[in-house]
PDB file of C-alpha atoms in Angstrom:
ATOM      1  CA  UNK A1225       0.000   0.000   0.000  1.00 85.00           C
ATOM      2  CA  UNK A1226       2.808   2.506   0.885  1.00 90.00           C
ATOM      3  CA  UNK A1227       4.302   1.822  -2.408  1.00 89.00           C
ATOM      4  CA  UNK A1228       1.185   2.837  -4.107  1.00 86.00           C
ATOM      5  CA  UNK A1229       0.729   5.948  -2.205  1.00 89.00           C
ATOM      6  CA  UNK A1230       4.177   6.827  -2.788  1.00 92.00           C
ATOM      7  CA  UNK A1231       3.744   6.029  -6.868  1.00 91.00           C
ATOM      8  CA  UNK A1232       0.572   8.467  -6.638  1.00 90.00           C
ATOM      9  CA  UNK A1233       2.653  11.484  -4.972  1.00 92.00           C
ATOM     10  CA  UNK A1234       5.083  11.155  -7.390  1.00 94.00           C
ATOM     11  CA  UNK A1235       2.884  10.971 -10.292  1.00 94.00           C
ATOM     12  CA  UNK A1236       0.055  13.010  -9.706  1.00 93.00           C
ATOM     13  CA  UNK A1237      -1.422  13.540 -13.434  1.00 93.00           C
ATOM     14  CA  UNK A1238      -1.084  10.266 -14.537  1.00 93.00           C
ATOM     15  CA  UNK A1239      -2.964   8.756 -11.104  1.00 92.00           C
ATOM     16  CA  UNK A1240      -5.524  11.761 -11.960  1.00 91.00           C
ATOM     17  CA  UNK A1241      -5.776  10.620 -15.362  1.00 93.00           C
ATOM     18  CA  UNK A1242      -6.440   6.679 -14.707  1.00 93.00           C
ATOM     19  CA  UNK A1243      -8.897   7.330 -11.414  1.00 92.00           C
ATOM     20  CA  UNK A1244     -11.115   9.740 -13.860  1.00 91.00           C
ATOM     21  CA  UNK A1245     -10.726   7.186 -17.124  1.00 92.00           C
ATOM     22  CA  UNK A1246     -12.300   4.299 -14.527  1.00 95.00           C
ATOM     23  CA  UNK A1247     -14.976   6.050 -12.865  1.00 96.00           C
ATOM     24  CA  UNK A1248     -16.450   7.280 -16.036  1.00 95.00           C
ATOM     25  CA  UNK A1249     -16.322   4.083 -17.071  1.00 96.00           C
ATOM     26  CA  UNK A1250     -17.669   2.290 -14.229  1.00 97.00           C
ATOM     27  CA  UNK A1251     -20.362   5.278 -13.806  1.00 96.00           C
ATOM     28  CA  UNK A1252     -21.782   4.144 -17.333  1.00 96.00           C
ATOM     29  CA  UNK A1253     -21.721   0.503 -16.461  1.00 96.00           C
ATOM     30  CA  UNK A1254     -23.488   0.662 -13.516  1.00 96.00           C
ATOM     31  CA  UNK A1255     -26.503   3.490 -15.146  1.00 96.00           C
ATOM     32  CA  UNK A1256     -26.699   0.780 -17.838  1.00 95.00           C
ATOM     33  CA  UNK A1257     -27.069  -1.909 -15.002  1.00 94.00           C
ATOM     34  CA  UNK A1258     -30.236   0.391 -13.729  1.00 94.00           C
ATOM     35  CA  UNK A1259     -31.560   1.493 -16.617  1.00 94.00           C
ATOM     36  CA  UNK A1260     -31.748  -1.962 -18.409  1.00 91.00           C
ATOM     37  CA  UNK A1261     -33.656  -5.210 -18.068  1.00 84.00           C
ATOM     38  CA  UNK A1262     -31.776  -8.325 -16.320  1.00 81.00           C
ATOM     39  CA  UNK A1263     -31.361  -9.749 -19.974  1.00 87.00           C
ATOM     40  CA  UNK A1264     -30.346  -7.005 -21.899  1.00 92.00           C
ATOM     41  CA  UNK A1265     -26.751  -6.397 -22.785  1.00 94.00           C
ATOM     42  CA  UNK A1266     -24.307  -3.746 -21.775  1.00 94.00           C
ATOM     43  CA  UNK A1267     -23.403  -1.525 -24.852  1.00 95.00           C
ATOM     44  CA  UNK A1268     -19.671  -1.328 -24.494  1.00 96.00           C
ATOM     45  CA  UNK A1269     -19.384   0.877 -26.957  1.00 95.00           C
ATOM     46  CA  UNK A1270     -20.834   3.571 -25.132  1.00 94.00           C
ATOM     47  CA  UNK A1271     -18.879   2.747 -21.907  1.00 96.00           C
ATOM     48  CA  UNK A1272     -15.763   2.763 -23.869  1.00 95.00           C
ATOM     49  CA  UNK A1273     -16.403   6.380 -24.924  1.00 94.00           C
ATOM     50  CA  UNK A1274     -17.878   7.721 -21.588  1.00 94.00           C
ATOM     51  CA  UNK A1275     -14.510   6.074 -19.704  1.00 94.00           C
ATOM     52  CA  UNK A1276     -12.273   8.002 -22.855  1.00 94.00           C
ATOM     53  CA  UNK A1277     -14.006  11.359 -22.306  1.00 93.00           C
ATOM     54  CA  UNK A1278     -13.682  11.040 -18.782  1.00 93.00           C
ATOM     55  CA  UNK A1279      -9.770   9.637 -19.649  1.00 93.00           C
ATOM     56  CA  UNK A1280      -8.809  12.477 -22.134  1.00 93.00           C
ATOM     57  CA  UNK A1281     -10.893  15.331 -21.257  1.00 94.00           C
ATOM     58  CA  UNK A1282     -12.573  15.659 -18.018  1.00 93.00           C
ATOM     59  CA  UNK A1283      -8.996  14.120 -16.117  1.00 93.00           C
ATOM     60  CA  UNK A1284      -6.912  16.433 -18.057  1.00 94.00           C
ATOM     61  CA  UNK A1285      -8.924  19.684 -17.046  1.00 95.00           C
ATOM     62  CA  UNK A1286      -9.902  19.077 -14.126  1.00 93.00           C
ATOM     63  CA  UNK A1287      -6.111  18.318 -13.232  1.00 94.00           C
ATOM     64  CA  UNK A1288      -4.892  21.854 -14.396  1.00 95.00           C
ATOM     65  CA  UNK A1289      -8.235  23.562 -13.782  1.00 96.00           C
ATOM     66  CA  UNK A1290      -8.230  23.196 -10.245  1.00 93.00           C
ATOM     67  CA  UNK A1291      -4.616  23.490  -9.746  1.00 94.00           C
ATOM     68  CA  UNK A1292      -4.999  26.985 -11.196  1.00 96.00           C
ATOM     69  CA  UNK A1293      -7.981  27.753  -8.952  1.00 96.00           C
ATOM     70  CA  UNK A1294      -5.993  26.618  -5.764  1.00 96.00           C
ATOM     71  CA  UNK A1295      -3.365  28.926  -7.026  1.00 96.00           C
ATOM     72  CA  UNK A1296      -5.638  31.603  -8.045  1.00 96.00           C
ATOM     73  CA  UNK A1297      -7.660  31.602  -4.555  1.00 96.00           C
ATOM     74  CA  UNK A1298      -5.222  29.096  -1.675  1.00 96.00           C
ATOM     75  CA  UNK A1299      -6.796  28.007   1.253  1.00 94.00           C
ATOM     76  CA  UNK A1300      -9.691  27.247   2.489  1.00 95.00           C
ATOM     77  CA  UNK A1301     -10.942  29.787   3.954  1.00 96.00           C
ATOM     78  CA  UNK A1302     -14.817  30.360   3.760  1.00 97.00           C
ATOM     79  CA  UNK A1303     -14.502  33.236   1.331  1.00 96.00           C
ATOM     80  CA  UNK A1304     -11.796  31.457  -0.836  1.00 96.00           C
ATOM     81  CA  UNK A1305     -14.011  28.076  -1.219  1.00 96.00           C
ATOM     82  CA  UNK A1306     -16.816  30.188  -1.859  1.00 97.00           C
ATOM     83  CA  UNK A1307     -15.238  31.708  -4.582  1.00 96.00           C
ATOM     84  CA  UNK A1308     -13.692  28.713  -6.110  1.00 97.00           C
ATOM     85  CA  UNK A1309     -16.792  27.156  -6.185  1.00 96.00           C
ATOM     86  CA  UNK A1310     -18.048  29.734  -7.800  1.00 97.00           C
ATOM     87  CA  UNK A1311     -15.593  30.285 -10.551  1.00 95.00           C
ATOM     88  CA  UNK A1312     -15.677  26.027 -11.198  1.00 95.00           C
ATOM     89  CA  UNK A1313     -19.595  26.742 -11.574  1.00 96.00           C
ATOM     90  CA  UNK A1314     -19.595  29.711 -13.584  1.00 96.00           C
ATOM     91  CA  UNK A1315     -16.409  28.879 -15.804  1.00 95.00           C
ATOM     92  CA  UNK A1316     -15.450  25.226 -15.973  1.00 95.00           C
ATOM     93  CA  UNK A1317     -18.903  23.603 -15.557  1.00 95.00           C
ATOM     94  CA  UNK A1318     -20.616  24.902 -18.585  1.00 95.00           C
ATOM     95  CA  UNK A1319     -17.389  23.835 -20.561  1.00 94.00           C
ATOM     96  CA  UNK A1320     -17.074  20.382 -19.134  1.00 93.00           C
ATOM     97  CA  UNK A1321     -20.519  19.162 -19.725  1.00 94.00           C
ATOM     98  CA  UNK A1322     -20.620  20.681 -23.216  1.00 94.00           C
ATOM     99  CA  UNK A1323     -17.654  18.546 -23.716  1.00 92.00           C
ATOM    100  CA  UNK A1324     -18.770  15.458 -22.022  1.00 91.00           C
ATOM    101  CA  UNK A1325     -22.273  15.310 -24.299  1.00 91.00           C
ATOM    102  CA  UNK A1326     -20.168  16.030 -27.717  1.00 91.00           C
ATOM    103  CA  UNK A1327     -17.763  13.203 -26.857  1.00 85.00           C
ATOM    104  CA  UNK A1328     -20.624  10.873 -26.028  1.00 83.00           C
TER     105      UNK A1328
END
């Protein structure tokens, strides 16, 4: 375990990048799971571009996005949060689920 903690301080982007890839992915199977009969298939098609969106895109700007908000506004102060959350609403929201329904 300390090796793997270690391996994700190291490399932050690429741990980023893999953890975002998997839950997109796993997110779609497990809607599909819900929304489906028992005997209908999963489309792995679709999974395999939600988990590549979530891979390329969402891990990529999300990585640098909020690395530039953290330097932007440090802390977490009450009035910094509220204004990071504020700028990721206003700025990076509309942008990231624009690009998550054109990739899909």
């Amino acid at each position: 375990m300390r090796a793997f903690l270690q391996f994700t301080q190291r490399h932050p982007w690429m741990t980023n990048v893999t953890i975002y890839g998997s839950l997109f992915a796993s997110a779609d199977i497990v809607q599909q799971k819900l929304s489906k009969g028992p005997n209908e298939r999963l489309d792995w098609k679709q999974t395999a571009k939600v988990g590549l969106v979530g891979f390329c895109f969402h891990a990529n700007f999300n990585f640098f996005w909020l690395r530039l908000i953290e330097r932007v506004f440090p802390g977490s102060a009450p009035k910094n949060v509220i204004r990071k959350v504020a700028c990721d609403q206003l700025l990076a929201a509309p942008i990231t689920i624009s690009a998550f329904y054109t990739g899909v």
